[in-house]
Amino acid sequence: MKLHALAFSLLLAAIGTPALAAPKPFLWENATVYFMITDRFQNGDTGNDLAYGRKGDAAPLRGMMGGDLKGVTAKIREGYFDSLGVNVLWLTPPVEQIHAGTDEGTGKTYGFHGYWARDWTAVDANLGTEQDFRAMVDAAHARGIRVLLDVVMNHTGPVTDTDTVWPSGWVRTEPTCTYKDAPTTTLCTLVPNLPDVRTESDTPVELPDFLAAKWKLEGRYEREVKELDEFFARTGYPRAPRYYLMKWHADWVRKYGIDGFRGDTVKHTQPGVWKELRAVAEAAHTDWKRANPSRVLGDAKFFMVAEVYNYNIVHGHKFDMGGGEYWDFYDNGFDSLINFGLVHDAKQDYESLFSKYSAQLHGPLKGYSVLNYIDSHDDGNPLDPSRNKPLETASKLLLAPGAAQIYYGDETARRLDWPQAEGDAKLRSDMNWQELAQNAQRDGYRIAEVRQHWSKLGQFRQLHPAIGAGEHAKLADQPYTFTRTLKRGAIDDKVVIALEAPTGKPLPVSVAGVFKDDAKLRDHYSGASYSVKGGKVLTTGRYATILLAPAAKEARRDN
């Protein structure tokens, strides 16, 4: 799981990844988000690989594999994410998980993925310590990279012989959801043995005995109770389950300067819960900014993106909950929703995809955004599980209007179809560092060539907010050429991109209506510079991807 910094530096030099230029001001609508299962990414400390008595007895790809916060921090400091143009990190929830394993029907599974909380106030020891988490966030911020906290308001972890169920005032353990309408999607458990938090309740509850006892053993009971008392006195909220969780999640913002939330299983709670959470989180973010004025990034807007399972960009503001009921999650605290549609839309041609997304984002969704992806940790139908076309998938993801989510290993063609694993575990293998270091050969490509393509597109995207946030217009069919333009405040950004261009001889590319004759342009894919003549530039024809922008007009880093 380990690739030394020296090996990585030599690899980048070998594949010719261009040096980073200073990006233009950061916009969440153009963010490039790197999403990782922390346990599967990089092992920075082998001493924490099996905490709480956990064992190596899980089903294939369902146990703890050793990835941790120190590993992530090492990759940040090494420049791994900078080289991809990544400006946001989303890690799976770092909170303490249930200690034992459980079988959901696919073999024994531990909470390696972070979505089985036992204590929302603590870092899971398999991932490291509070100091490790702080170091990771600080390292990211030092490079202008924002951090999203993955927030689970809907459920606790499963019940095991070791992990008792939360009190009945906190959770329900039945019925199981049938997803026919809003009540059968929210007032139920997602699957058997996944207790559902009573987020709809306003009835006060006491701390669970097991949690109070745990805090006493850890020597922090008085402090935690004092903070809870102060929170409820300050806000006037009842001591209902959802408000405890809001306080605990906001503490991560107040303590570490988290930049935003990714809401998990959002449609399975009442929509107003998230608007309330946003208010609590923004107050915490304000406190952190006041205490750390020199560490604030950009305009420091707190950001929230929702996982509303099966939301598609064409749904706009209306998501069908069934039973004739539609919910608007944008109106309930979220700036963006994860777009489950790209894995299907990416099978279309470029123009159909790009024009459709631009029309939605500059029409019904104006002022909001979506987070696009081609594969993820729980989508059983990824776009390219065998990684047969990793270059095309990169182009469709990173050049589609909207924000982009890179799932760890997209950039290194990590396989998503592991035959020895069952269910979503197929999607969750270890990061393929060894293949990258060895520049492994696949059918038709090498791993380093794939990463180079992702790197060039990602860095160009980071430099030019028009790619994700600007308006799209086609310029030519042969080669397929388009422009993105954005004028907002001090931002005046425009690019021209050609895809799947023929190679082997000089190729004219149309830029008419975007760049004037004699304008000096740089191709960020090849590194070549050109002058516009007769509304075109005559490119070298060396590469099938052409990324044109004005030369020597880069704004300073927004950090």
Coordinates of C-alpha atoms in Angstrom, one line a residue:
M1 CA 0.0 0.0 0.0
K2 CA 3.0 2.3 0.3
L3 CA 4.7 4.3 -2.5
H4 CA 7.7 6.4 -1.3
A5 CA 7.8 10.0 -2.2
L6 CA 11.0 9.6 -4.1
A7 CA 9.5 6.9 -6.3
F8 CA 6.5 9.1 -7.0
S9 CA 8.7 12.1 -7.9
L10 CA 10.7 10.0 -10.3
L11 CA 7.5 8.7 -11.9
L12 CA 6.1 12.2 -12.4
A13 CA 9.4 13.3 -14.0
A14 CA 9.3 10.2 -16.3
I15 CA 5.8 10.8 -17.6
G16 CA 6.4 14.5 -18.1
T17 CA 3.6 15.9 -15.8
P18 CA 3.8 19.7 -16.3
A19 CA 4.7 22.0 -13.4
L20 CA 1.8 23.5 -11.5
A21 CA 0.7 27.1 -12.3
A22 CA -1.2 29.2 -9.9
P23 CA -5.0 28.6 -10.1
K24 CA -7.6 31.2 -10.5
P25 CA -10.0 31.9 -7.6
F26 CA -11.6 28.8 -6.2
L27 CA -15.3 28.1 -7.0
W28 CA -17.2 25.2 -5.5
E29 CA -19.0 24.8 -8.8
N30 CA -15.7 23.9 -10.4
A31 CA -14.2 21.9 -7.6
T32 CA -12.2 18.8 -8.2
V33 CA -13.0 16.6 -5.3
Y34 CA -10.9 13.5 -4.4
F35 CA -12.9 11.0 -2.5
M36 CA -11.2 8.1 -0.7
I37 CA -12.0 5.3 1.7
T38 CA -9.3 6.3 4.1
D39 CA -8.7 2.7 5.2
R40 CA -7.9 1.7 1.6
F41 CA -5.7 4.6 0.5
Q42 CA -2.3 4.7 2.2
N43 CA -0.9 3.1 5.3
G44 CA 1.2 5.7 7.2
D45 CA 1.4 3.9 10.6
T46 CA 1.3 0.1 10.8
G47 CA 0.9 0.3 14.5
N48 CA -2.8 1.2 14.3
D49 CA -3.9 -1.4 11.7
L50 CA -6.1 -3.4 14.1
A51 CA -7.6 -1.4 17.0
Y52 CA -10.3 -2.3 19.6
G53 CA -9.6 -6.0 19.3
R54 CA -10.5 -6.2 15.7
K55 CA -9.1 -9.2 13.8
G56 CA -8.1 -10.1 10.3
D57 CA -11.0 -12.5 9.9
A58 CA -13.2 -10.6 7.5
A59 CA -14.5 -11.7 4.1
P60 CA -12.5 -10.5 1.1
L61 CA -12.1 -6.7 1.0
R62 CA -14.4 -6.4 4.1
G63 CA -11.8 -5.9 6.8
M64 CA -9.5 -3.2 8.0
M65 CA -6.6 -2.9 5.5
G66 CA -4.4 -0.4 7.3
G67 CA -5.0 2.9 5.5
D68 CA -4.9 5.9 7.9
L69 CA -4.8 9.6 8.4
K70 CA -1.0 9.7 8.5
G71 CA -1.0 8.1 5.1
V72 CA -3.3 10.8 3.7
T73 CA -1.2 13.5 5.2
A74 CA 2.0 12.1 3.6
K75 CA 0.4 12.1 0.2
I76 CA -0.8 15.7 0.7
R77 CA 2.7 16.8 1.6
E78 CA 4.2 14.8 -1.2
G79 CA 2.1 16.9 -3.7
Y80 CA 0.1 13.9 -5.0
F81 CA -3.2 15.8 -5.0
D82 CA -1.6 19.0 -6.3
S83 CA -0.3 17.1 -9.3
L84 CA -3.9 16.1 -10.1
G85 CA -5.4 19.6 -9.7
V86 CA -7.4 18.4 -6.7
N87 CA -8.6 21.3 -4.5
V88 CA -11.0 19.4 -2.2
L89 CA -10.5 16.2 -0.2
W90 CA -13.5 14.1 0.9
L91 CA -12.6 11.2 3.3
T92 CA -15.0 8.6 4.5
P93 CA -16.2 9.4 8.1
P94 CA -13.3 9.4 10.5
V95 CA -15.5 8.8 13.6
E96 CA -15.1 5.8 15.9
Q97 CA -16.9 2.8 14.4
I98 CA -18.4 -0.3 16.0
H99 CA -15.7 -2.4 17.3
A100 CA -16.7 -5.9 16.1
G101 CA -17.6 -7.2 12.7
T102 CA -21.0 -8.3 11.4
D103 CA -22.3 -10.3 8.5
E104 CA -24.9 -8.6 6.3
G105 CA -25.1 -11.6 4.0
T106 CA -21.9 -11.1 2.2
G107 CA -19.5 -12.3 4.8
K108 CA -18.0 -10.8 8.0
T109 CA -17.5 -7.0 7.6
Y110 CA -15.9 -4.4 9.9
G111 CA -16.6 -0.7 9.8
F112 CA -13.6 0.1 7.6
H113 CA -15.8 2.4 5.5
G114 CA -16.7 4.8 8.3
Y115 CA -20.5 4.6 8.0
W116 CA -21.1 2.5 11.2
A117 CA -20.7 5.1 13.9
R118 CA -20.3 4.1 17.6
D119 CA -19.0 7.5 18.9
W120 CA -19.4 10.6 16.7
T121 CA -17.0 12.5 19.0
A122 CA -13.9 10.4 18.5
V123 CA -11.4 9.6 15.8
D124 CA -11.4 5.8 15.0
A125 CA -8.2 4.4 16.4
N126 CA -7.7 2.4 13.2
L127 CA -7.2 5.7 11.4
G128 CA -5.2 7.5 14.1
T129 CA -5.6 10.2 16.7
E130 CA -7.1 13.6 16.9
Q131 CA -3.6 15.0 16.4
D132 CA -3.4 13.0 13.2
F133 CA -6.7 14.4 12.0
R134 CA -5.6 17.9 12.8
A135 CA -2.3 17.4 11.0
M136 CA -4.1 16.1 7.9
V137 CA -6.5 19.1 7.7
D138 CA -3.7 21.6 8.4
A139 CA -1.5 20.0 5.7
A140 CA -4.4 20.3 3.2
H141 CA -5.2 23.9 4.0
A142 CA -1.5 24.8 3.7
R143 CA -1.8 23.8 0.0
G144 CA -5.1 25.5 -0.6
I145 CA -7.0 22.2 -0.4
R146 CA -10.4 22.2 1.3
V147 CA -11.7 19.3 3.4
L148 CA -15.2 17.9 3.5
L149 CA -16.5 15.9 6.5
D150 CA -18.7 13.0 5.6
V151 CA -21.7 13.3 7.9
V152 CA -24.0 10.4 8.9
M153 CA -27.2 11.7 10.6
N154 CA -29.4 8.7 9.6
H155 CA -28.1 5.7 11.5
T156 CA -25.8 4.2 14.0
G157 CA -23.6 1.2 13.4
P158 CA -25.1 -2.3 13.5
V159 CA -25.6 -4.2 16.7
T160 CA -23.1 -6.9 17.6
D161 CA -22.2 -8.9 20.7
T162 CA -19.7 -6.1 21.5
D163 CA -21.7 -3.1 20.3
T164 CA -25.0 -2.7 22.0
V165 CA -28.0 -1.0 20.5
W166 CA -28.7 2.7 21.3
P167 CA -31.7 3.3 23.6
S168 CA -35.2 3.2 22.0
G169 CA -35.6 6.9 22.4
W170 CA -32.6 7.4 20.1
V171 CA -33.2 4.8 17.4
R172 CA -35.8 2.5 15.8
T173 CA -34.8 -1.0 14.8
E174 CA -37.8 -1.7 12.6
P175 CA -39.5 -1.7 10.1
T176 CA -37.1 -2.0 7.2
C177 CA -37.6 0.6 4.5
T178 CA -39.6 -0.3 1.4
Y179 CA -39.0 3.0 -0.4
K180 CA -42.6 3.5 -1.6
D181 CA -43.0 7.1 -0.3
A182 CA -41.4 9.5 2.2
P183 CA -42.5 7.6 5.4
T184 CA -41.3 4.3 4.1
T185 CA -38.0 5.9 3.2
T186 CA -37.4 7.9 6.4
L187 CA -39.2 6.2 9.3
C188 CA -37.5 2.9 8.9
T189 CA -34.1 1.1 8.8
L190 CA -32.2 1.1 5.5
V191 CA -31.4 -2.6 6.0
P192 CA -31.9 -5.0 8.9
N193 CA -29.7 -4.4 11.9
L194 CA -28.8 -0.8 11.0
P195 CA -30.6 1.2 13.7
D196 CA -32.3 4.3 12.4
V197 CA -31.8 7.5 14.3
R198 CA -35.1 9.2 15.3
T199 CA -34.2 12.4 13.5
E200 CA -37.9 13.3 13.3
S201 CA -38.3 13.3 17.1
D202 CA -38.4 16.4 19.4
T203 CA -38.6 14.2 22.5
P204 CA -35.6 14.8 24.9
V205 CA -33.3 11.8 25.5
E206 CA -30.4 11.2 27.9
L207 CA -26.9 10.2 26.9
P208 CA -26.8 6.4 26.4
D209 CA -25.2 4.7 29.4
F210 CA -22.6 3.0 27.2
L211 CA -21.4 6.3 25.9
A212 CA -21.3 8.0 29.3
A213 CA -19.3 5.1 30.6
K214 CA -16.9 5.2 27.7
W215 CA -16.3 8.9 28.2
K216 CA -15.6 8.4 31.9
L217 CA -13.0 5.8 31.1
E218 CA -11.4 8.2 28.6
G219 CA -11.4 11.0 31.2
R220 CA -13.6 13.4 29.2
Y221 CA -17.1 12.9 30.6
E222 CA -17.3 16.2 32.5
R223 CA -16.0 18.2 29.5
E224 CA -18.4 16.6 27.0
V225 CA -21.4 17.0 29.3
K226 CA -20.5 20.6 30.0
E227 CA -20.2 21.3 26.3
L228 CA -23.6 19.7 25.6
D229 CA -25.2 21.7 28.4
E230 CA -23.8 24.9 26.9
F231 CA -24.9 24.0 23.4
F232 CA -28.5 23.3 24.4
A233 CA -28.7 26.4 26.6
R234 CA -27.3 28.6 23.8
T235 CA -29.5 27.2 21.0
G236 CA -32.7 26.4 22.9
Y237 CA -33.0 23.1 21.0
P238 CA -34.6 20.2 22.8
R239 CA -32.3 17.4 23.8
A240 CA -33.6 15.3 20.9
P241 CA -31.3 12.8 19.0
R242 CA -30.7 15.0 16.0
Y243 CA -29.5 17.9 18.0
Y244 CA -26.9 15.8 19.8
L245 CA -25.6 14.7 16.4
M246 CA -25.6 18.2 15.1
K247 CA -23.5 19.4 18.0
W248 CA -21.1 16.5 17.6
H249 CA -20.7 17.0 13.9
A250 CA -20.2 20.8 14.3
D251 CA -17.5 20.2 16.8
W252 CA -15.3 18.8 14.0
V253 CA -15.8 22.2 12.2
R254 CA -15.1 24.3 15.3
K255 CA -12.0 22.2 16.3
Y256 CA -10.3 21.6 13.0
G257 CA -11.7 24.1 10.5
I258 CA -13.5 21.7 8.2
D259 CA -14.7 23.5 5.1
G260 CA -17.9 21.7 4.4
F261 CA -20.1 18.6 4.8
R262 CA -21.0 15.8 2.5
G263 CA -24.3 14.5 3.8
D264 CA -24.8 10.7 3.7
T265 CA -28.1 9.0 3.1
V266 CA -29.8 12.4 2.9
K267 CA -33.2 11.4 1.6
H268 CA -33.6 9.0 4.5
T269 CA -34.1 11.8 7.0
Q270 CA -36.5 14.7 7.0
P271 CA -35.2 17.5 4.7
G272 CA -35.4 20.2 7.3
V273 CA -32.8 18.3 9.4
W274 CA -30.1 19.4 7.0
K275 CA -31.1 23.1 7.1
E276 CA -30.8 23.0 10.9
L277 CA -27.5 21.2 10.6
R278 CA -26.2 23.9 8.3
A279 CA -27.1 26.6 10.8
V280 CA -25.2 24.9 13.6
A281 CA -22.2 24.1 11.3
E282 CA -22.0 27.7 10.0
A283 CA -22.0 29.0 13.6
A284 CA -19.1 26.6 14.4
H285 CA -17.3 27.7 11.2
T286 CA -17.6 31.3 12.2
D287 CA -16.1 30.5 15.6
W288 CA -13.2 28.8 13.9
K289 CA -12.5 31.6 11.5
R290 CA -12.6 34.1 14.3
A291 CA -10.1 32.1 16.2
N292 CA -7.9 31.4 13.1
P293 CA -8.0 34.5 10.8
S294 CA -4.7 33.7 9.2
R295 CA -5.7 30.2 8.2
V296 CA -9.0 31.1 6.4
L297 CA -9.1 30.0 2.7
G298 CA -10.6 32.3 0.1
D299 CA -14.1 33.6 0.9
A300 CA -14.5 30.8 3.5
K301 CA -18.0 29.9 2.5
F302 CA -19.2 26.8 4.3
F303 CA -20.3 24.2 1.7
M304 CA -22.7 21.3 1.8
V305 CA -23.2 18.6 -0.8
A306 CA -25.9 15.9 -0.5
E307 CA -26.0 12.2 -1.4
V308 CA -29.6 11.8 -2.4
Y309 CA -29.5 8.3 -3.8
N310 CA -30.6 8.2 -7.5
Y311 CA -30.7 12.0 -7.8
N312 CA -30.1 13.0 -11.5
I313 CA -29.2 16.5 -12.7
V314 CA -32.4 16.5 -14.8
H315 CA -34.4 16.4 -11.6
G316 CA -33.5 20.0 -10.9
H317 CA -35.1 21.1 -7.6
K318 CA -37.7 18.3 -7.5
F319 CA -36.8 14.8 -6.3
D320 CA -39.6 12.3 -6.3
M321 CA -40.0 10.6 -2.9
G322 CA -42.9 8.6 -4.1
G323 CA -46.6 8.9 -3.2
G324 CA -46.8 12.2 -5.1
E325 CA -44.4 14.0 -2.8
Y326 CA -41.4 15.9 -4.1
W327 CA -38.6 17.3 -2.0
D328 CA -36.2 20.2 -2.8
F329 CA -32.9 19.5 -1.1
Y330 CA -31.3 22.6 -2.4
D331 CA -33.9 24.6 -0.4
N332 CA -32.9 22.6 2.7
G333 CA -29.3 23.5 3.3
F334 CA -27.4 22.1 0.3
D335 CA -25.3 24.0 -2.3
S336 CA -24.9 20.9 -4.4
L337 CA -26.2 17.3 -4.9
I338 CA -24.2 14.3 -6.1
N339 CA -25.3 13.6 -9.7
F340 CA -26.0 9.9 -10.0
G341 CA -26.8 10.5 -13.7
L342 CA -23.3 10.9 -15.2
V343 CA -22.6 7.1 -15.1
H344 CA -25.4 6.8 -17.6
D345 CA -25.1 10.1 -19.4
A346 CA -21.4 9.5 -20.1
K347 CA -22.4 6.8 -22.5
Q348 CA -23.6 9.6 -24.8
D349 CA -21.4 11.6 -27.1
Y350 CA -19.5 14.6 -25.7
E351 CA -21.8 17.3 -27.1
S352 CA -25.0 15.7 -25.9
L353 CA -23.6 15.3 -22.4
F354 CA -21.9 18.7 -22.1
S355 CA -24.8 20.8 -23.6
K356 CA -27.4 19.1 -21.5
Y357 CA -25.5 19.7 -18.3
S358 CA -24.7 23.3 -19.1
A359 CA -28.4 24.0 -19.9
Q360 CA -29.4 22.6 -16.5
L361 CA -26.8 24.4 -14.5
H362 CA -27.4 27.7 -16.2
G363 CA -31.2 27.2 -16.2
P364 CA -33.2 25.4 -13.5
L365 CA -30.2 25.0 -11.3
K366 CA -28.6 28.4 -11.7
G367 CA -26.9 29.4 -8.4
Y368 CA -26.4 25.8 -7.4
S369 CA -24.3 22.9 -8.7
V370 CA -23.9 19.1 -8.9
L371 CA -21.0 16.8 -8.1
N372 CA -20.4 14.4 -11.0
Y373 CA -18.8 11.0 -10.7
I374 CA -18.1 8.0 -12.9
D375 CA -17.8 5.5 -10.1
S376 CA -18.1 5.5 -6.3
H377 CA -18.0 3.3 -3.2
D378 CA -21.6 2.2 -3.3
D379 CA -22.7 2.4 -7.0
G380 CA -22.8 -1.1 -8.2
N381 CA -22.9 0.0 -11.8
P382 CA -19.8 2.1 -12.4
L383 CA -19.1 3.4 -15.9
D384 CA -16.1 1.4 -16.6
P385 CA -15.4 -1.3 -13.9
S386 CA -12.8 -3.1 -15.9
R387 CA -11.0 0.1 -16.8
N388 CA -11.2 -0.5 -20.6
K389 CA -11.4 3.2 -21.4
P390 CA -9.8 5.3 -18.7
L391 CA -8.9 8.2 -20.9
E392 CA -12.4 8.8 -22.2
T393 CA -13.9 8.5 -18.7
A394 CA -11.4 11.1 -17.4
S395 CA -12.4 13.5 -20.2
K396 CA -16.1 13.1 -19.7
L397 CA -15.8 13.5 -15.9
L398 CA -13.3 16.3 -15.6
L399 CA -14.6 18.3 -18.6
A400 CA -18.4 18.0 -17.8
P401 CA -20.1 21.1 -16.5
G402 CA -20.3 21.0 -12.7
A403 CA -17.9 19.9 -10.0
A404 CA -16.0 16.6 -10.4
Q405 CA -15.5 13.7 -7.9
I406 CA -12.4 11.6 -8.5
Y407 CA -12.9 8.3 -6.7
Y408 CA -9.5 7.1 -5.4
G409 CA -7.8 5.1 -8.1
D410 CA -9.8 6.5 -11.0
E411 CA -6.6 8.2 -12.0
T412 CA -4.6 5.0 -11.8
A413 CA -7.2 2.7 -13.4
R414 CA -7.8 0.8 -10.1
R415 CA -10.0 -2.2 -11.0
L416 CA -13.6 -2.1 -9.7
D417 CA -14.6 -5.7 -10.5
W418 CA -12.5 -7.9 -8.1
P419 CA -13.8 -11.4 -8.6
Q420 CA -13.0 -12.6 -5.1
A421 CA -15.2 -10.0 -3.4
E422 CA -19.0 -9.7 -3.1
G423 CA -21.3 -6.7 -3.5
D424 CA -19.9 -3.2 -2.9
A425 CA -16.6 -4.6 -1.6
K426 CA -15.6 -5.0 -5.3
L427 CA -15.5 -1.3 -5.5
R428 CA -13.3 -0.9 -2.4
S429 CA -9.9 -2.5 -3.0
D430 CA -6.6 -1.1 -1.9
M431 CA -5.2 1.8 -3.8
N432 CA -3.0 0.4 -6.6
W433 CA 0.2 2.2 -5.7
Q434 CA 2.4 -0.7 -6.8
E435 CA 0.9 -0.7 -10.3
L436 CA 1.5 3.0 -10.5
A437 CA 5.1 2.7 -9.3
Q438 CA 5.8 -0.1 -11.8
N439 CA 3.9 1.6 -14.6
A440 CA 2.0 -1.6 -15.1
Q441 CA 0.9 -2.6 -18.6
R442 CA -2.8 -3.2 -19.3
D443 CA -4.6 -3.9 -22.6
G444 CA -3.8 -0.9 -24.7
Y445 CA -2.2 1.4 -22.1
R446 CA 0.1 1.8 -19.2
I447 CA -0.9 3.1 -15.7
A448 CA 1.4 6.1 -15.8
E449 CA -0.1 7.2 -19.2
V450 CA -3.6 7.2 -17.6
R451 CA -2.4 9.2 -14.6
Q452 CA -0.7 11.7 -16.9
H453 CA -4.0 12.3 -18.7
W454 CA -5.9 12.8 -15.5
S455 CA -3.2 15.1 -14.2
K456 CA -3.2 17.3 -17.3
L457 CA -7.0 17.6 -17.4
G458 CA -7.1 18.2 -13.6
Q459 CA -4.5 20.9 -13.6
F460 CA -6.2 22.7 -16.5
R461 CA -9.5 22.4 -14.7
Q462 CA -8.0 23.9 -11.5
L463 CA -6.6 26.8 -13.5
H464 CA -9.8 27.6 -15.3
P465 CA -13.1 27.9 -13.3
A466 CA -15.0 28.3 -16.6
I467 CA -14.6 24.5 -17.2
G468 CA -17.0 23.5 -14.4
A469 CA -18.8 26.8 -13.8
G470 CA -18.9 28.4 -17.2
E471 CA -21.3 28.2 -20.1
H472 CA -20.8 25.7 -22.8
A473 CA -20.9 26.2 -26.6
K474 CA -19.8 23.9 -29.4
L475 CA -17.5 25.4 -32.0
A476 CA -16.8 22.6 -34.5
D477 CA -17.6 18.9 -35.2
Q478 CA -14.3 17.9 -36.7
P479 CA -12.4 17.7 -34.4
Y480 CA -15.1 18.1 -31.8
T481 CA -14.3 21.5 -30.4
F482 CA -16.1 23.6 -27.7
T483 CA -15.6 26.6 -25.5
R484 CA -16.4 27.4 -21.9
T485 CA -16.8 31.0 -20.8
L486 CA -17.3 32.5 -17.4
K487 CA -17.7 36.1 -16.3
R488 CA -18.4 36.6 -12.6
G489 CA -17.1 39.5 -10.5
A490 CA -13.4 39.7 -11.1
I491 CA -13.3 36.4 -13.0
D492 CA -13.2 36.6 -16.8
D493 CA -12.2 33.2 -18.0
K494 CA -12.5 31.3 -21.3
V495 CA -11.0 28.2 -22.8
V496 CA -11.3 26.2 -26.0
I497 CA -11.0 22.4 -25.9
A498 CA -10.8 19.8 -28.7
L499 CA -11.2 16.1 -28.1
E500 CA -10.4 13.0 -30.0
A501 CA -8.6 15.0 -32.6
P502 CA -6.6 13.1 -35.3
T503 CA -2.9 13.0 -34.7
G504 CA 0.2 12.7 -36.8
K505 CA 0.2 16.0 -38.7
P506 CA -0.6 19.7 -38.0
L507 CA -4.3 20.3 -37.3
P508 CA -6.2 23.5 -37.5
V509 CA -8.5 24.1 -34.5
S510 CA -11.3 26.7 -34.6
V511 CA -11.3 29.4 -31.9
A512 CA -13.4 32.0 -33.8
G513 CA -15.7 34.1 -31.6
V514 CA -13.7 33.2 -28.5
F515 CA -10.1 34.5 -29.2
K516 CA -9.2 37.2 -31.6
D517 CA -6.6 36.9 -34.4
D518 CA -3.0 37.3 -33.1
A519 CA -4.0 36.3 -29.6
K520 CA -1.3 34.2 -27.9
L521 CA -2.6 30.8 -26.7
R522 CA -1.1 27.9 -24.9
D523 CA -2.1 24.3 -25.2
H524 CA -1.9 22.9 -21.7
Y525 CA -1.9 19.3 -22.8
S526 CA 1.2 19.5 -25.1
G527 CA 2.8 22.6 -23.7
A528 CA 3.0 24.2 -27.2
S529 CA 2.2 27.9 -27.8
Y530 CA 0.3 29.3 -30.7
S531 CA -1.0 32.5 -32.3
V532 CA -4.5 32.8 -33.7
K533 CA -4.7 33.3 -37.5
G534 CA -8.0 33.5 -39.4
G535 CA -10.0 32.3 -36.4
K536 CA -7.9 29.2 -36.0
V537 CA -4.7 27.9 -34.4
L538 CA -2.6 25.3 -36.3
T539 CA -1.7 22.8 -33.6
T540 CA 1.2 20.2 -33.8
G541 CA -1.2 17.3 -34.1
R542 CA 0.8 15.4 -31.5
Y543 CA -2.1 14.7 -29.0
A544 CA -5.7 13.9 -29.4
T545 CA -6.6 16.2 -26.6
I546 CA -6.1 20.0 -27.0
L547 CA -6.5 22.4 -24.1
L548 CA -6.3 26.1 -25.2
A549 CA -6.2 29.2 -23.0
P550 CA -4.6 32.6 -23.1
A551 CA -0.8 32.4 -22.5
A552 CA 0.8 33.9 -19.3
K553 CA -2.5 35.1 -17.7
E554 CA -2.7 33.0 -14.5
A555 CA -4.1 34.5 -11.4
R556 CA -2.6 34.1 -7.9
R557 CA -3.4 31.1 -5.7
D558 CA -6.6 31.4 -3.7
N559 CA -5.4 30.3 -0.2

